[in-house]
Amino acid sequence: MSRTGPLVFKFGGTSVASPPAIASVVKIVAAEQGERLVVVSATAGTTDALVQAAQQAAGGDAMAAQATIERLSEQHRNLIADLLGVNGADVLGEVVDLTERTIALLRSVALLRECSPRSLDAILSYGERVSAPIVAATLSANGVAAEALSAEGLLITDDAFGHANPIAELTRERVAAQILPRMRYGTVPVVTGFVGSTADGVTTTLGRGGSDYSAAVLAAALDARECRIFTDVSGVYSADPRIVPDAKPLPAISYAEAAELSYFGAKVLHPRTVLPAVEAGIPVRILNTFAPDEPGTTIAASTPKDDTVVKATTSLGGLGMVTVQGAGMSGVPGFAARVFDTTAAEQVSVLMISQASSENSICLVVPNESVKPLESALRKMFSKELARHDVEKVAIEAPVAIVSAVGEGMRGTPGVAARLFSAIARAKVNVLAIAQGSSELNISLVVHEKDRETAVRAVHREFHES
Ligand code: ASP
Ligand code: MG
């Protein structure tokens, strides 16, 4: 199936932070013809610095906040000088202008000693609003006619400041009015990622890391042919390359696999953010700005069937395991409900659950810092049962890690679990608990933190290196 429609490119923070990176961005965009839209992040580190400036201002320290912004301004002005030299005057003016306005905002925050989520969004938008004109001007200077556009008034959201939700129909209308005509005249719009606005123009942001989300929303509004997300790694890997040096980027993964991988620790992108594109049937590709010829990873609603069983092995540390165990609990209705009432009341997020079929025990994997509070809450909840020995113990095991093997090919393939556990056993790793989702998309094991890397390597070797 080949789609028509424009191409959407999104460049992340490291892709726009230095002259060589932006040179690479220009090459990537110039290498394609036809209708294109570029979405940019703030330069790496800028949004963090803006958060800091807002905190300094909210603490009453206007001077410190101003110094933080001026440092950012200087970095961007240096970038402009390096990239555009004397031709950078217009962009320079824009940066100076935006800097002044942001300093004024920070001053009022410092006066009030309070930074509302609405003010914070206005402050944070500085990062993308300065990076977009820099990228647009560099594209233009290199023969790709481009124009920077703020997503305010374009990407329309509700007013949940700090994590605003895009409104697809309104965004589509604005895109039709503002983007399509520009693209038709051969201009490449360079749109601020992360930023949006309410229908009446109040600045919002989509949440940290939100420029992928912007790209996906705009791709959907444009019926784009493809949404290419450029970052500083070559896609989603079969395992964390820091643990498994032989890990390779995966050519294609399904949305469900991407979701599973990110839940269990893979860091490339938050799959929820690309859902608007995936739902619209637009392939999302993760590519490397610094190695643009590598094929990257395509994420689509479903991927062509291949013969891989386990696509990727991932792991998540910093966890602990809490087990409620007792022979008196088997066949007692409501036991699990009381366990989960306790986690809900304690506001503990549970990453994995497993119950033995004897119903003797339920074990929960939770963030390490929740282990102790959860243990005491469970002891309280089951104090009568503990006294009667219907519940024998509430035990904890920490630190532990979850190691997950993920792949749609596991569904209906017999023997995957056996291979997995043999591989783990050969590596002499002790498995503390096991869970398999009923979608058969993943098998997860709990191991001691110290065994985490050994376990990941063993699973990867079994399924990828044979
Ligand atoms: N600049 C924003 C952040 O750092 C959004 C993004 O980079 O995706 O969170
Ligand atoms: Mg980023």
JSON list of N, CA, C and O in Angstrom, two decimals, residues 150-175:
[
{"chain": "A", "resi": 150, "resn": "SER", "atom": "N", "xyz": [4.37, 29.19, 14.65]},
{"chain": "A", "resi": 150, "resn": "SER", "atom": "CA", "xyz": [4.06, 28.70, 15.99]},
{"chain": "A", "resi": 150, "resn": "SER", "atom": "C", "xyz": [2.80, 27.85, 15.90]},
{"chain": "A", "resi": 150, "resn": "SER", "atom": "O", "xyz": [1.88, 28.15, 15.12]},
{"chain": "A", "resi": 151, "resn": "ALA", "atom": "N", "xyz": [2.76, 26.79, 16.68]},
{"chain": "A", "resi": 151, "resn": "ALA", "atom": "CA", "xyz": [1.57, 25.92, 16.67]},
{"chain": "A", "resi": 151, "resn": "ALA", "atom": "C", "xyz": [0.41, 26.55, 17.44]},
{"chain": "A", "resi": 151, "resn": "ALA", "atom": "O", "xyz": [-0.68, 26.00, 17.47]},
{"chain": "A", "resi": 152, "resn": "GLU", "atom": "N", "xyz": [0.65, 27.70, 18.04]},
{"chain": "A", "resi": 152, "resn": "GLU", "atom": "CA", "xyz": [-0.46, 28.41, 18.67]},
{"chain": "A", "resi": 152, "resn": "GLU", "atom": "C", "xyz": [-1.43, 28.86, 17.58]},
{"chain": "A", "resi": 152, "resn": "GLU", "atom": "O", "xyz": [-1.02, 29.41, 16.57]},
{"chain": "A", "resi": 153, "resn": "GLY", "atom": "N", "xyz": [-2.69, 28.57, 17.79]},
{"chain": "A", "resi": 153, "resn": "GLY", "atom": "CA", "xyz": [-3.69, 28.89, 16.77]},
{"chain": "A", "resi": 153, "resn": "GLY", "atom": "C", "xyz": [-3.75, 27.85, 15.66]},
{"chain": "A", "resi": 153, "resn": "GLY", "atom": "O", "xyz": [-4.53, 27.97, 14.72]},
{"chain": "A", "resi": 154, "resn": "LEU", "atom": "N", "xyz": [-2.91, 26.84, 15.77]},
{"chain": "A", "resi": 154, "resn": "LEU", "atom": "CA", "xyz": [-2.83, 25.82, 14.71]},
{"chain": "A", "resi": 154, "resn": "LEU", "atom": "C", "xyz": [-3.13, 24.44, 15.29]},
{"chain": "A", "resi": 154, "resn": "LEU", "atom": "O", "xyz": [-4.05, 23.75, 14.86]},
{"chain": "A", "resi": 155, "resn": "LEU", "atom": "N", "xyz": [-2.35, 24.05, 16.29]},
{"chain": "A", "resi": 155, "resn": "LEU", "atom": "CA", "xyz": [-2.62, 22.79, 16.96]},
{"chain": "A", "resi": 155, "resn": "LEU", "atom": "C", "xyz": [-3.52, 23.12, 18.17]},
{"chain": "A", "resi": 155, "resn": "LEU", "atom": "O", "xyz": [-3.05, 23.66, 19.17]},
{"chain": "A", "resi": 156, "resn": "ILE", "atom": "N", "xyz": [-4.79, 22.85, 18.00]},
{"chain": "A", "resi": 156, "resn": "ILE", "atom": "CA", "xyz": [-5.77, 23.30, 18.99]},
{"chain": "A", "resi": 156, "resn": "ILE", "atom": "C", "xyz": [-5.99, 22.21, 20.05]},
{"chain": "A", "resi": 156, "resn": "ILE", "atom": "O", "xyz": [-6.14, 21.03, 19.71]},
{"chain": "A", "resi": 157, "resn": "THR", "atom": "N", "xyz": [-5.96, 22.64, 21.29]},
{"chain": "A", "resi": 157, "resn": "THR", "atom": "CA", "xyz": [-6.08, 21.70, 22.41]},
{"chain": "A", "resi": 157, "resn": "THR", "atom": "C", "xyz": [-7.17, 22.18, 23.38]},
{"chain": "A", "resi": 157, "resn": "THR", "atom": "O", "xyz": [-7.67, 23.29, 23.26]},
{"chain": "A", "resi": 158, "resn": "ASP", "atom": "N", "xyz": [-7.43, 21.34, 24.36]},
{"chain": "A", "resi": 158, "resn": "ASP", "atom": "CA", "xyz": [-8.26, 21.80, 25.48]},
{"chain": "A", "resi": 158, "resn": "ASP", "atom": "C", "xyz": [-7.38, 22.65, 26.40]},
{"chain": "A", "resi": 158, "resn": "ASP", "atom": "O", "xyz": [-6.24, 22.98, 26.06]},
{"chain": "A", "resi": 159, "resn": "ASP", "atom": "N", "xyz": [-7.89, 23.00, 27.57]},
{"chain": "A", "resi": 159, "resn": "ASP", "atom": "CA", "xyz": [-7.10, 23.89, 28.43]},
{"chain": "A", "resi": 159, "resn": "ASP", "atom": "C", "xyz": [-6.48, 23.16, 29.62]},
{"chain": "A", "resi": 159, "resn": "ASP", "atom": "O", "xyz": [-6.29, 23.74, 30.68]},
{"chain": "A", "resi": 160, "resn": "ALA", "atom": "N", "xyz": [-6.13, 21.88, 29.41]},
{"chain": "A", "resi": 160, "resn": "ALA", "atom": "CA", "xyz": [-5.42, 21.15, 30.46]},
{"chain": "A", "resi": 160, "resn": "ALA", "atom": "C", "xyz": [-3.95, 21.55, 30.37]},
{"chain": "A", "resi": 160, "resn": "ALA", "atom": "O", "xyz": [-3.11, 20.81, 29.82]},
{"chain": "A", "resi": 161, "resn": "PHE", "atom": "N", "xyz": [-3.62, 22.71, 30.92]},
{"chain": "A", "resi": 161, "resn": "PHE", "atom": "CA", "xyz": [-2.27, 23.25, 30.81]},
{"chain": "A", "resi": 161, "resn": "PHE", "atom": "C", "xyz": [-1.25, 22.24, 31.34]},
{"chain": "A", "resi": 161, "resn": "PHE", "atom": "O", "xyz": [-1.48, 21.59, 32.35]},
{"chain": "A", "resi": 162, "resn": "GLY", "atom": "N", "xyz": [-0.14, 22.12, 30.64]},
{"chain": "A", "resi": 162, "resn": "GLY", "atom": "CA", "xyz": [0.90, 21.18, 31.07]},
{"chain": "A", "resi": 162, "resn": "GLY", "atom": "C", "xyz": [0.75, 19.80, 30.45]},
{"chain": "A", "resi": 162, "resn": "GLY", "atom": "O", "xyz": [1.73, 19.06, 30.33]},
{"chain": "A", "resi": 163, "resn": "HIS", "atom": "N", "xyz": [-0.46, 19.44, 30.08]},
{"chain": "A", "resi": 163, "resn": "HIS", "atom": "CA", "xyz": [-0.65, 18.14, 29.41]},
{"chain": "A", "resi": 163, "resn": "HIS", "atom": "C", "xyz": [-1.92, 18.22, 28.57]},
{"chain": "A", "resi": 163, "resn": "HIS", "atom": "O", "xyz": [-2.84, 17.41, 28.69]},
{"chain": "A", "resi": 164, "resn": "ALA", "atom": "N", "xyz": [-1.95, 19.24, 27.72]},
{"chain": "A", "resi": 164, "resn": "ALA", "atom": "CA", "xyz": [-3.18, 19.54, 26.97]},
{"chain": "A", "resi": 164, "resn": "ALA", "atom": "C", "xyz": [-3.48, 18.43, 25.96]},
{"chain": "A", "resi": 164, "resn": "ALA", "atom": "O", "xyz": [-2.58, 17.78, 25.44]},
{"chain": "A", "resi": 165, "resn": "ASN", "atom": "N", "xyz": [-4.77, 18.24, 25.70]},
{"chain": "A", "resi": 165, "resn": "ASN", "atom": "CA", "xyz": [-5.20, 17.21, 24.75]},
{"chain": "A", "resi": 165, "resn": "ASN", "atom": "C", "xyz": [-5.60, 17.85, 23.43]},
{"chain": "A", "resi": 165, "resn": "ASN", "atom": "O", "xyz": [-6.48, 18.72, 23.40]},
{"chain": "A", "resi": 166, "resn": "PRO", "atom": "N", "xyz": [-4.96, 17.43, 22.35]},
{"chain": "A", "resi": 166, "resn": "PRO", "atom": "CA", "xyz": [-5.28, 17.99, 21.04]},
{"chain": "A", "resi": 166, "resn": "PRO", "atom": "C", "xyz": [-6.74, 17.69, 20.66]},
{"chain": "A", "resi": 166, "resn": "PRO", "atom": "O", "xyz": [-7.27, 16.64, 21.01]},
{"chain": "A", "resi": 167, "resn": "ILE", "atom": "N", "xyz": [-7.34, 18.64, 19.95]},
{"chain": "A", "resi": 167, "resn": "ILE", "atom": "CA", "xyz": [-8.69, 18.44, 19.43]},
{"chain": "A", "resi": 167, "resn": "ILE", "atom": "C", "xyz": [-8.57, 18.29, 17.91]},
{"chain": "A", "resi": 167, "resn": "ILE", "atom": "O", "xyz": [-8.27, 19.25, 17.19]},
{"chain": "A", "resi": 168, "resn": "ALA", "atom": "N", "xyz": [-8.77, 17.05, 17.45]},
{"chain": "A", "resi": 168, "resn": "ALA", "atom": "CA", "xyz": [-8.42, 16.70, 16.07]},
{"chain": "A", "resi": 168, "resn": "ALA", "atom": "C", "xyz": [-9.18, 17.53, 15.04]},
{"chain": "A", "resi": 168, "resn": "ALA", "atom": "O", "xyz": [-8.57, 18.05, 14.10]},
{"chain": "A", "resi": 169, "resn": "GLU", "atom": "N", "xyz": [-10.50, 17.70, 15.23]},
{"chain": "A", "resi": 169, "resn": "GLU", "atom": "CA", "xyz": [-11.29, 18.37, 14.17]},
{"chain": "A", "resi": 169, "resn": "GLU", "atom": "C", "xyz": [-10.87, 19.83, 14.03]},
{"chain": "A", "resi": 169, "resn": "GLU", "atom": "O", "xyz": [-10.68, 20.33, 12.92]},
{"chain": "A", "resi": 170, "resn": "LEU", "atom": "N", "xyz": [-10.70, 20.51, 15.17]},
{"chain": "A", "resi": 170, "resn": "LEU", "atom": "CA", "xyz": [-10.32, 21.93, 15.11]},
{"chain": "A", "resi": 170, "resn": "LEU", "atom": "C", "xyz": [-8.93, 22.08, 14.51]},
{"chain": "A", "resi": 170, "resn": "LEU", "atom": "O", "xyz": [-8.67, 22.99, 13.72]},
{"chain": "A", "resi": 171, "resn": "THR", "atom": "N", "xyz": [-8.03, 21.17, 14.88]},
{"chain": "A", "resi": 171, "resn": "THR", "atom": "CA", "xyz": [-6.67, 21.23, 14.35]},
{"chain": "A", "resi": 171, "resn": "THR", "atom": "C", "xyz": [-6.69, 21.02, 12.83]},
{"chain": "A", "resi": 171, "resn": "THR", "atom": "O", "xyz": [-6.00, 21.72, 12.08]},
{"chain": "A", "resi": 172, "resn": "ARG", "atom": "N", "xyz": [-7.53, 20.08, 12.40]},
{"chain": "A", "resi": 172, "resn": "ARG", "atom": "CA", "xyz": [-7.61, 19.81, 10.97]},
{"chain": "A", "resi": 172, "resn": "ARG", "atom": "C", "xyz": [-8.07, 21.06, 10.20]},
{"chain": "A", "resi": 172, "resn": "ARG", "atom": "O", "xyz": [-7.53, 21.39, 9.15]},
{"chain": "A", "resi": 173, "resn": "GLU", "atom": "N", "xyz": [-9.05, 21.76, 10.77]},
{"chain": "A", "resi": 173, "resn": "GLU", "atom": "CA", "xyz": [-9.53, 23.00, 10.11]},
{"chain": "A", "resi": 173, "resn": "GLU", "atom": "C", "xyz": [-8.42, 24.04, 9.99]},
{"chain": "A", "resi": 173, "resn": "GLU", "atom": "O", "xyz": [-8.23, 24.65, 8.94]},
{"chain": "A", "resi": 174, "resn": "ARG", "atom": "N", "xyz": [-7.71, 24.21, 11.10]},
{"chain": "A", "resi": 174, "resn": "ARG", "atom": "CA", "xyz": [-6.65, 25.23, 11.09]},
{"chain": "A", "resi": 174, "resn": "ARG", "atom": "C", "xyz": [-5.53, 24.84, 10.13]},
{"chain": "A", "resi": 174, "resn": "ARG", "atom": "O", "xyz": [-4.96, 25.68, 9.45]},
{"chain": "A", "resi": 175, "resn": "VAL", "atom": "N", "xyz": [-5.21, 23.54, 10.13]},
{"chain": "A", "resi": 175, "resn": "VAL", "atom": "CA", "xyz": [-4.16, 23.05, 9.23]},
{"chain": "A", "resi": 175, "resn": "VAL", "atom": "C", "xyz": [-4.57, 23.28, 7.78]},
{"chain": "A", "resi": 175, "resn": "VAL", "atom": "O", "xyz": [-3.77, 23.73, 6.95]}
]
